[in-house]
Short mmCIF file of C-alpha atoms in Angstrom, two decimals:
data_model
loop_
_atom_site.label_atom_id
_atom_site.label_comp_id
_atom_site.label_asym_id
_atom_site.label_seq_id
_atom_site.Cartn_x
_atom_site.Cartn_y
_atom_site.Cartn_z
CA UNK A 1 0.00 0.00 0.00
CA UNK A 2 1.38 3.41 -0.93
CA UNK A 3 2.48 5.72 1.85
CA UNK A 4 0.02 8.52 2.39
CA UNK A 5 1.30 10.62 5.25
CA UNK A 6 -0.24 14.09 5.65
CA UNK A 7 2.37 16.69 4.78
CA UNK A 8 1.28 18.75 7.77
CA UNK A 9 2.41 15.89 10.00
CA UNK A 10 6.03 16.49 9.02
CA UNK A 11 6.36 19.78 10.82
CA UNK A 12 4.89 18.62 14.15
CA UNK A 13 6.95 17.65 17.16
CA UNK A 14 6.41 14.11 18.31
CA UNK A 15 7.51 11.58 20.91
CA UNK A 16 10.61 9.54 20.02
CA UNK A 17 9.81 7.15 17.19
CA UNK A 18 10.57 3.46 17.33
CA UNK A 19 12.87 1.79 14.84
CA UNK A 20 11.23 0.93 11.54
CA UNK A 21 10.26 -2.69 11.14
CA UNK A 22 12.66 -4.86 9.21
CA UNK A 23 12.02 -5.19 5.51
CA UNK A 24 10.80 -8.74 5.10
CA UNK A 25 12.99 -10.60 2.66
CA UNK A 26 13.27 -13.96 0.97
CA UNK A 27 15.65 -16.31 2.75
CA UNK A 28 17.27 -17.67 -0.38
CA UNK A 29 20.59 -16.14 0.67
CA UNK A 30 20.70 -18.64 3.54
CA UNK A 31 21.08 -21.47 1.04
CA UNK A 32 23.98 -19.89 -0.81
CA UNK A 33 27.53 -21.20 -0.29
CA UNK A 34 29.42 -19.34 2.37
CA UNK A 35 31.93 -16.81 1.00
CA UNK A 36 35.61 -17.80 1.05
CA UNK A 37 37.40 -16.95 4.25
CA UNK A 38 40.95 -17.04 2.92
CA UNK A 39 41.68 -13.48 4.02
CA UNK A 40 41.62 -12.12 0.49
CA UNK A 41 40.16 -8.63 0.08
CA UNK A 42 40.41 -8.48 -3.68
CA UNK A 43 37.30 -8.73 -5.81
CA UNK A 44 36.75 -8.16 -9.53
CA UNK A 45 35.87 -4.64 -10.53
CA UNK A 46 32.35 -3.86 -11.69
CA UNK A 47 31.79 -4.39 -15.39
CA UNK A 48 30.89 -1.45 -17.59
CA UNK A 49 27.13 -1.15 -17.97
CA UNK A 50 25.82 0.47 -21.17
CA UNK A 51 23.44 3.43 -20.88
CA UNK A 52 19.80 2.59 -20.27
CA UNK A 53 17.30 4.81 -22.02
CA UNK A 54 13.57 5.25 -21.73
CA UNK A 55 13.20 3.29 -24.98
CA UNK A 56 13.89 0.06 -23.04
CA UNK A 57 10.98 -2.36 -23.00
CA UNK A 58 9.49 -3.63 -19.73
CA UNK A 59 6.25 -2.77 -18.02
CA UNK A 60 7.80 -0.42 -15.46
CA UNK A 61 11.49 -0.18 -16.36
CA UNK A 62 14.12 0.95 -16.76
CA UNK A 63 14.89 1.70 -13.12
CA UNK A 64 17.89 3.64 -11.83
CA UNK A 65 19.33 2.23 -8.60
CA UNK A 66 21.43 4.89 -6.86
CA UNK A 67 23.76 3.83 -4.04
CA UNK A 68 24.34 6.73 -1.63
CA UNK A 69 27.30 6.91 0.75
CA UNK A 70 29.82 9.41 2.10
CA UNK A 71 32.56 8.21 -0.25
CA UNK A 72 36.28 8.61 0.08
CA UNK A 73 39.25 9.93 -1.90
CA UNK A 74 40.48 7.43 -4.48
CA UNK A 75 43.97 9.00 -4.43
CA UNK A 76 45.93 11.05 -1.91
CA UNK A 77 45.60 14.11 -4.19
CA UNK A 78 41.83 14.05 -3.60
CA UNK A 79 42.09 14.18 0.20
CA UNK A 80 42.02 17.98 0.43
CA UNK A 81 38.79 18.42 -1.53
CA UNK A 82 37.22 15.46 0.30
CA UNK A 83 37.92 16.99 3.71
CA UNK A 84 36.83 20.43 2.54
CA UNK A 85 33.38 19.11 1.58
CA UNK A 86 33.14 17.00 4.72
CA UNK A 87 33.86 19.82 7.18
CA UNK A 88 31.57 22.17 5.25
CA UNK A 89 28.61 19.86 5.93
CA UNK A 90 26.76 21.09 9.00
CA UNK A 91 24.56 17.99 8.95
CA UNK A 92 27.59 15.81 9.70
CA UNK A 93 29.85 18.11 11.71
CA UNK A 94 27.88 21.06 13.11
CA UNK A 95 30.20 23.99 13.79
CA UNK A 96 27.56 26.67 14.19
CA UNK A 97 27.80 30.14 12.70
CA UNK A 98 31.54 29.72 12.19
CA UNK A 99 31.13 26.69 9.90
CA UNK A 100 32.24 28.69 6.84
CA UNK A 101 35.43 29.78 8.61
CA UNK A 102 36.28 26.77 10.77
CA UNK A 103 35.46 24.10 8.15
CA UNK A 104 38.13 25.15 5.61
CA UNK A 105 40.63 25.83 8.41
CA UNK A 106 40.24 22.37 9.94
CA UNK A 107 40.33 20.63 6.57
CA UNK A 108 43.55 22.39 5.53
CA UNK A 109 45.27 21.52 8.79
CA UNK A 110 44.19 17.89 8.71
CA UNK A 111 44.97 17.21 5.03
CA UNK A 112 48.68 16.25 5.39
CA UNK A 113 47.93 13.85 8.25
CA UNK A 114 45.01 12.21 6.47
CA UNK A 115 47.01 11.91 3.23
CA UNK A 116 49.56 9.82 5.13
CA UNK A 117 46.78 7.59 6.43
CA UNK A 118 45.41 6.96 2.92
CA UNK A 119 48.93 6.31 1.69
CA UNK A 120 49.26 3.67 4.40
CA UNK A 121 46.22 1.74 3.10
CA UNK A 122 47.35 1.71 -0.51
CA UNK A 123 47.03 5.30 -1.69
CA UNK A 124 43.27 5.79 -1.54
CA UNK A 125 39.92 4.52 -0.30
CA UNK A 126 38.45 1.32 -1.82
CA UNK A 127 34.89 2.48 -1.12
CA UNK A 128 34.21 3.48 -4.72
CA UNK A 129 35.41 0.12 -6.02
CA UNK A 130 33.21 -1.74 -3.56
CA UNK A 131 30.17 0.50 -4.11
CA UNK A 132 30.32 0.08 -7.87
CA UNK A 133 30.82 -3.67 -7.54
CA UNK A 134 27.97 -4.13 -5.04
CA UNK A 135 25.51 -2.00 -7.02
CA UNK A 136 26.32 -3.70 -10.33
CA UNK A 137 26.00 -7.19 -8.85
CA UNK A 138 22.73 -6.28 -7.14
CA UNK A 139 21.30 -5.01 -10.43
CA UNK A 140 22.17 -8.30 -12.14
CA UNK A 141 20.09 -10.11 -9.54
CA UNK A 142 17.25 -7.58 -9.82
CA UNK A 143 17.07 -8.09 -13.58
CA UNK A 144 16.33 -11.76 -12.90
CA UNK A 145 13.94 -11.52 -9.94
CA UNK A 146 12.15 -8.31 -10.95
CA UNK A 147 11.85 -8.35 -14.76
CA UNK A 148 8.87 -6.00 -14.59
CA UNK A 149 11.15 -3.15 -13.42
CA UNK A 150 14.15 -4.17 -15.55
CA UNK A 151 16.60 -3.19 -16.80
CA UNK A 152 18.14 -1.88 -13.56
CA UNK A 153 20.90 0.66 -14.02
CA UNK A 154 23.50 1.02 -11.20
CA UNK A 155 24.68 4.46 -10.09
CA UNK A 156 26.81 5.67 -7.18
CA UNK A 157 26.37 9.07 -5.52
CA UNK A 158 28.92 10.09 -2.90
CA UNK A 159 28.44 13.03 -0.56
CA UNK A 160 32.06 14.17 -0.31
CA UNK A 161 34.03 12.47 -3.11
CA UNK A 162 33.70 11.56 -6.76
CA UNK A 163 31.25 10.62 -8.11
CA UNK A 164 29.40 13.44 -6.35
CA UNK A 165 25.62 13.69 -6.30
CA UNK A 166 25.54 16.30 -9.05
CA UNK A 167 27.75 14.10 -11.25
CA UNK A 168 25.40 11.18 -10.74
CA UNK A 169 22.33 13.29 -11.53
CA UNK A 170 23.87 14.68 -14.70
CA UNK A 171 24.72 11.17 -15.82
CA UNK A 172 21.19 10.05 -14.99
CA UNK A 173 19.79 12.70 -17.35
CA UNK A 174 22.35 11.85 -20.05
CA UNK A 175 21.21 8.22 -19.84
CA UNK A 176 17.63 9.18 -20.63
CA UNK A 177 16.01 9.65 -17.23
CA UNK A 178 14.07 12.80 -16.37
CA UNK A 179 14.46 16.12 -18.15
CA UNK A 180 11.02 15.68 -19.68
CA UNK A 181 11.33 11.91 -20.20
CA UNK A 182 10.25 10.75 -16.74
CA UNK A 183 11.39 7.42 -15.35
CA UNK A 184 11.95 6.02 -11.90
CA UNK A 185 15.00 6.13 -9.63
CA UNK A 186 15.57 4.61 -6.21
CA UNK A 187 17.94 6.30 -3.75
CA UNK A 188 19.35 3.33 -1.80
CA UNK A 189 21.31 4.47 1.25
CA UNK A 190 24.33 2.36 2.08
CA UNK A 191 24.11 3.42 5.71
CA UNK A 192 21.97 0.56 7.11
CA UNK A 193 21.10 2.68 10.15
CA UNK A 194 19.52 6.07 9.48
CA UNK A 195 21.02 9.31 10.73
CA UNK A 196 20.23 12.87 9.77
CA UNK A 197 23.99 13.42 9.52
CA UNK A 198 24.56 10.65 6.96
CA UNK A 199 21.51 9.47 5.00
CA UNK A 200 19.72 12.73 5.80
CA UNK A 201 22.63 14.77 4.48
CA UNK A 202 22.80 12.70 1.28
CA UNK A 203 19.06 13.16 0.72
CA UNK A 204 19.37 16.90 1.30
CA UNK A 205 22.02 16.97 -1.40
CA UNK A 206 19.95 14.83 -3.77
CA UNK A 207 16.91 17.06 -3.25
CA UNK A 208 19.05 20.17 -3.88
CA UNK A 209 20.39 18.88 -7.20
CA UNK A 210 17.01 17.60 -8.30
CA UNK A 211 15.65 21.13 -7.88
CA UNK A 212 18.61 22.70 -9.68
CA UNK A 213 18.61 20.31 -12.63
CA UNK A 214 14.90 19.54 -12.98
CA UNK A 215 13.03 21.99 -10.76
CA UNK A 216 12.16 24.35 -13.61
CA UNK A 217 10.52 21.55 -15.56
CA UNK A 218 8.77 19.22 -13.08
CA UNK A 219 6.75 17.60 -15.87
CA UNK A 220 8.69 14.57 -17.01
CA UNK A 221 11.13 14.75 -14.07
CA UNK A 222 12.54 11.64 -12.43
CA UNK A 223 10.19 10.05 -9.89
CA UNK A 224 12.19 9.23 -6.78
CA UNK A 225 11.72 6.77 -3.96
CA UNK A 226 14.06 6.09 -1.04
CA UNK A 227 15.30 3.02 0.81
CA UNK A 228 16.24 5.01 3.88
CA UNK A 229 17.09 2.34 6.49
CA UNK A 230 17.41 -1.42 6.91
CA UNK A 231 19.10 -2.06 10.29
CA UNK A 232 17.72 -5.53 11.03
CA UNK A 233 17.16 -7.01 7.60
CA UNK A 234 17.76 -10.79 7.87
CA UNK A 235 20.31 -10.81 5.04
CA UNK A 236 22.35 -8.00 6.58
CA UNK A 237 22.30 -9.78 9.93
CA UNK A 238 23.31 -13.09 8.32
CA UNK A 239 26.23 -11.50 6.46
CA UNK A 240 27.57 -9.89 9.64
CA UNK A 241 27.07 -13.08 11.66
CA UNK A 242 28.96 -15.25 9.16
CA UNK A 243 31.95 -12.91 9.25
CA UNK A 244 31.95 -12.99 13.06
CA UNK A 245 31.76 -16.79 13.05
CA UNK A 246 34.68 -16.98 10.61
CA UNK A 247 36.87 -14.87 12.89
CA UNK A 248 35.78 -16.74 16.02
CA UNK A 249 36.93 -19.94 14.36
CA UNK A 250 40.54 -18.63 14.38
CA UNK A 251 40.69 -18.87 18.21
CA UNK A 252 41.42 -22.12 20.04
CA UNK A 253 38.17 -23.94 20.76
CA UNK A 254 38.66 -23.80 24.51
CA UNK A 255 38.91 -19.98 24.39
CA UNK A 256 36.25 -19.30 21.78
CA UNK A 257 33.23 -18.73 24.03
CA UNK A 258 35.11 -16.14 26.11
CA UNK A 259 36.14 -13.93 23.18
CA UNK A 260 34.57 -10.46 23.62
CA UNK A 261 32.75 -9.10 20.56
CA UNK A 262 33.15 -5.34 20.19
CA UNK A 263 30.74 -3.85 17.68
CA UNK A 264 32.14 -0.53 16.44
CA UNK A 265 30.14 2.19 14.66
CA UNK A 266 30.93 5.74 13.59
CA UNK A 267 30.14 8.10 16.45
CA UNK A 268 27.89 11.19 16.37
CA UNK A 269 28.17 14.56 18.11
CA UNK A 270 25.98 14.58 21.22
CA UNK A 271 24.27 17.68 19.86
CA UNK A 272 22.90 15.48 17.06
CA UNK A 273 22.02 12.62 19.43
CA UNK A 274 20.19 14.93 21.83
CA UNK A 275 18.16 16.34 18.95
CA UNK A 276 16.49 12.94 18.67
CA UNK A 277 18.52 11.24 15.91
CA UNK A 278 17.49 7.58 15.53
CA UNK A 279 20.98 6.32 14.67
CA UNK A 280 22.11 5.08 18.11
CA UNK A 281 18.92 3.06 18.57
CA UNK A 282 19.11 1.57 15.08
CA UNK A 283 22.78 0.60 15.47
CA UNK A 284 21.91 -1.06 18.77
CA UNK A 285 19.10 -2.92 17.00
CA UNK A 286 21.56 -4.29 14.43
CA UNK A 287 23.92 -5.41 17.18
CA UNK A 288 21.15 -7.17 19.07
CA UNK A 289 19.88 -8.90 15.91
CA UNK A 290 23.38 -10.20 15.10
CA UNK A 291 23.84 -11.48 18.64
CA UNK A 292 20.43 -13.13 18.48
CA UNK A 293 21.50 -14.87 15.27
CA UNK A 294 24.68 -16.00 17.10
CA UNK A 295 22.53 -17.32 19.99
CA UNK A 296 24.30 -14.84 22.30
CA UNK A 297 27.33 -17.11 22.22
CA UNK A 298 29.78 -14.49 23.48
CA UNK A 299 29.92 -11.42 25.72
CA UNK A 300 29.62 -8.24 23.67
CA UNK A 301 29.59 -4.44 23.78
CA UNK A 302 28.81 -1.59 21.39
CA UNK A 303 31.36 1.21 21.09
CA UNK A 304 31.91 4.22 18.86
CA UNK A 305 34.80 5.46 16.72
CA UNK A 306 36.03 8.36 14.55
CA UNK A 307 35.30 11.27 16.87
CA UNK A 308 36.59 14.63 15.61
CA UNK A 309 37.26 17.78 17.65
CA UNK A 310 36.82 18.74 21.30
CA UNK A 311 33.01 18.71 21.51
CA UNK A 312 31.14 15.86 23.18
CA UNK A 313 30.57 12.77 21.01
CA UNK A 314 28.70 9.54 21.62
CA UNK A 315 30.83 7.02 23.56
CA UNK A 316 32.42 4.86 24.82
CA UNK A 317 35.20 5.23 22.29
CA UNK A 318 36.39 2.12 20.51
CA UNK A 319 40.08 2.81 21.14
CA UNK A 320 39.48 3.41 24.86
CA UNK A 321 37.34 0.28 25.11
CA UNK A 322 40.02 -1.96 23.61
CA UNK A 323 42.74 -0.42 25.78
CA UNK A 324 40.58 -0.90 28.89
CA UNK A 325 39.92 -4.59 28.30
CA UNK A 326 43.52 -5.37 27.34
CA UNK A 327 44.77 -3.64 30.49
CA UNK A 328 42.42 -5.80 32.55
CA UNK A 329 43.74 -8.97 30.93
CA UNK A 330 40.94 -9.54 28.43
CA UNK A 331 43.08 -9.87 25.30
CA UNK A 332 40.81 -11.93 23.05
CA UNK A 333 38.66 -9.34 21.28
CA UNK A 334 36.99 -9.15 17.87
CA UNK A 335 36.19 -5.73 16.43
CA UNK A 336 33.11 -5.77 14.19
CA UNK A 337 32.44 -2.70 11.96
CA UNK A 338 28.66 -2.82 12.30
CA UNK A 339 27.65 0.39 10.51
CA UNK A 340 29.86 0.08 7.42
CA UNK A 341 29.05 -1.92 4.28
CA UNK A 342 32.61 -2.02 2.92
CA UNK A 343 36.21 -1.30 3.84
CA UNK A 344 37.49 2.25 3.93
CA UNK A 345 39.74 4.44 6.10
CA UNK A 346 37.80 3.73 9.31
CA UNK A 347 38.38 -0.03 9.02
CA UNK A 348 41.68 -0.33 7.17
CA UNK A 349 43.53 2.38 9.06
CA UNK A 350 41.68 3.41 12.22
CA UNK A 351 40.80 -0.11 13.36
CA UNK A 352 43.54 -2.19 11.74
CA UNK A 353 46.56 0.12 12.02
CA UNK A 354 45.69 2.21 15.07
CA UNK A 355 43.37 0.40 17.48
CA UNK A 356 44.58 -3.16 16.87
CA UNK A 357 48.24 -2.18 16.47
CA UNK A 358 48.21 -0.14 19.68
CA UNK A 359 46.57 -3.01 21.58
CA UNK A 360 49.76 -4.96 20.97
CA UNK A 361 48.23 -8.41 21.37
CA UNK A 362 47.58 -11.10 18.73
CA UNK A 363 44.21 -11.92 20.30
CA UNK A 364 42.78 -8.56 19.20
CA UNK A 365 41.36 -9.05 15.69
CA UNK A 366 38.76 -7.65 13.29
CA UNK A 367 35.91 -9.37 11.49
CA UNK A 368 35.97 -9.03 7.72
CA UNK A 369 33.92 -6.19 6.24
CA UNK A 370 30.91 -7.03 4.04
CA UNK A 371 32.62 -5.99 0.79
CA UNK A 372 31.85 -8.61 -1.90
CA UNK A 373 29.95 -11.05 0.32
CA UNK A 374 27.38 -12.89 -1.85
CA UNK A 375 25.08 -13.11 1.17
CA UNK A 376 25.19 -9.33 1.55
CA UNK A 377 24.65 -8.63 -2.15
CA UNK A 378 21.66 -10.98 -2.20
CA UNK A 379 20.31 -9.09 0.80
CA UNK A 380 20.62 -5.81 -1.10
CA UNK A 381 18.59 -7.30 -3.95
CA UNK A 382 15.96 -8.62 -1.53
CA UNK A 383 15.61 -5.19 0.08
CA UNK A 384 15.40 -3.49 -3.32
CA UNK A 385 12.80 -5.80 -4.84
CA UNK A 386 10.52 -5.51 -1.83
CA UNK A 387 10.78 -1.74 -2.06
CA UNK A 388 10.09 -1.69 -5.80
CA UNK A 389 6.92 -3.72 -5.29
CA UNK A 390 5.72 -1.83 -2.20
CA UNK A 391 4.39 1.30 -3.91
CA UNK A 392 5.95 3.35 -1.09
CA UNK A 393 8.27 6.29 -1.61
CA UNK A 394 10.04 5.87 1.74
CA UNK A 395 9.61 4.29 5.17
CA UNK A 396 7.08 5.55 7.70
CA UNK A 397 9.98 6.57 9.91
CA UNK A 398 11.46 8.97 7.39
CA UNK A 399 8.42 11.23 7.40
CA UNK A 400 8.76 11.94 11.13
CA UNK A 401 11.17 14.70 12.05
CA UNK A 402 13.53 14.49 15.02
CA UNK A 403 12.05 16.06 18.15
CA UNK A 404 14.57 18.88 18.20
CA UNK A 405 14.89 19.43 14.45
CA UNK A 406 14.62 23.06 13.35
CA UNK A 407 16.00 22.69 9.83
CA UNK A 408 13.68 24.00 7.14
CA UNK A 409 15.78 22.25 4.52
CA UNK A 410 15.18 18.91 6.25
CA UNK A 411 11.45 19.64 6.40
CA UNK A 412 11.20 20.48 2.70
CA UNK A 413 13.32 17.50 1.68
CA UNK A 414 11.07 15.14 3.64
CA UNK A 415 7.97 16.73 2.11
CA UNK A 416 9.40 16.11 -1.34
CA UNK A 417 10.27 12.44 -0.90
CA UNK A 418 7.06 11.60 1.01
CA UNK A 419 5.10 13.36 -1.73
CA UNK A 420 6.70 11.22 -4.43
CA UNK A 421 4.40 8.35 -3.38
CA UNK A 422 1.58 10.07 -5.25
CA UNK A 423 3.58 9.79 -8.49
CA UNK A 424 4.71 6.18 -8.25
CA UNK A 425 1.46 4.82 -9.68
CA UNK A 426 1.96 7.01 -12.73
CA UNK A 427 5.40 5.45 -13.33
CA UNK A 428 4.06 1.92 -12.90
#
């Protein structure tokens, strides 16, 4: 049933909302062979996909599938511009009225240090490679299980690195979507747990560029829908659980049940948390679902990483947590990046080369990231096909503003995406 939330409801304050129900999904991924656990991180690059135009023949297709994420610099030369965009984003790092002054200052000062970190992991972030691979593989599955919306065209839109949102949107138009030709696109966040500072920021950017590139000619514009969160989807949980089990198997059997599982997620400023952001609750829901799948086999904790600056951030910090347990003699620990869908600087450098290296004990390890996991990619397809058949433009949760939100941009963006539900039947 299509979502029909009164627009007036968006601007009202409300009590804290519960986490959106999991998207029900087929369990076919449970029957797939387990991915290899040989330690290899290399996967084939995504194949080139030819342009899809509105001349394609299927009842509802073609469909653009847009993966949204923060992105990362592919080379060390791109670090400066990446940091400049990141610190200019008040949704992610709120610096108040001095954002325009402090953002560029902080990014300039941090660039040399961060360039060294990217050099240490191979000269750039692998997040673009993984995003393009995951989206292309998902679309191959969608073409088979959802022929009525085929062909599915993969796109990637990063918030702070190439390909930026405006680059993606321009390419979308060049490929025959919108600009008077109509067509459907799905914005698929690659942050499983929703936050106004991550998914919300990416949607603000998408809404901005939609208005700039198509706002003057709304007739025949792209019709958008959003997969805005999926924290406890069974396929996501299964993919995480299998990677934890694979790392647990590297410990002697007599020690295995006592290994502490440390789930690590990117932290948020407390100013964002206190505004009512749903991210901490949704991350905790993912952690609990994974532990439930593991039959609560081990003691576990949730901790938070990647804090920036002197202001208060959500804790306890991952680095402090590891140091605390090691000091107390608990030296068998597995770090699990629970809010990331692929490797990037936060896993390959911050966890692997800082936290684990500084722990100085071979019992401190990290579970593999999702990367090219077939279980994970099947889960993405399951989430997407359910969304495509739902007739909804977004989740019920997305239409409800945070209790302390005062952003007019956020309000208007939510109005736009909620309102797209009225157009989905016309695309069908």
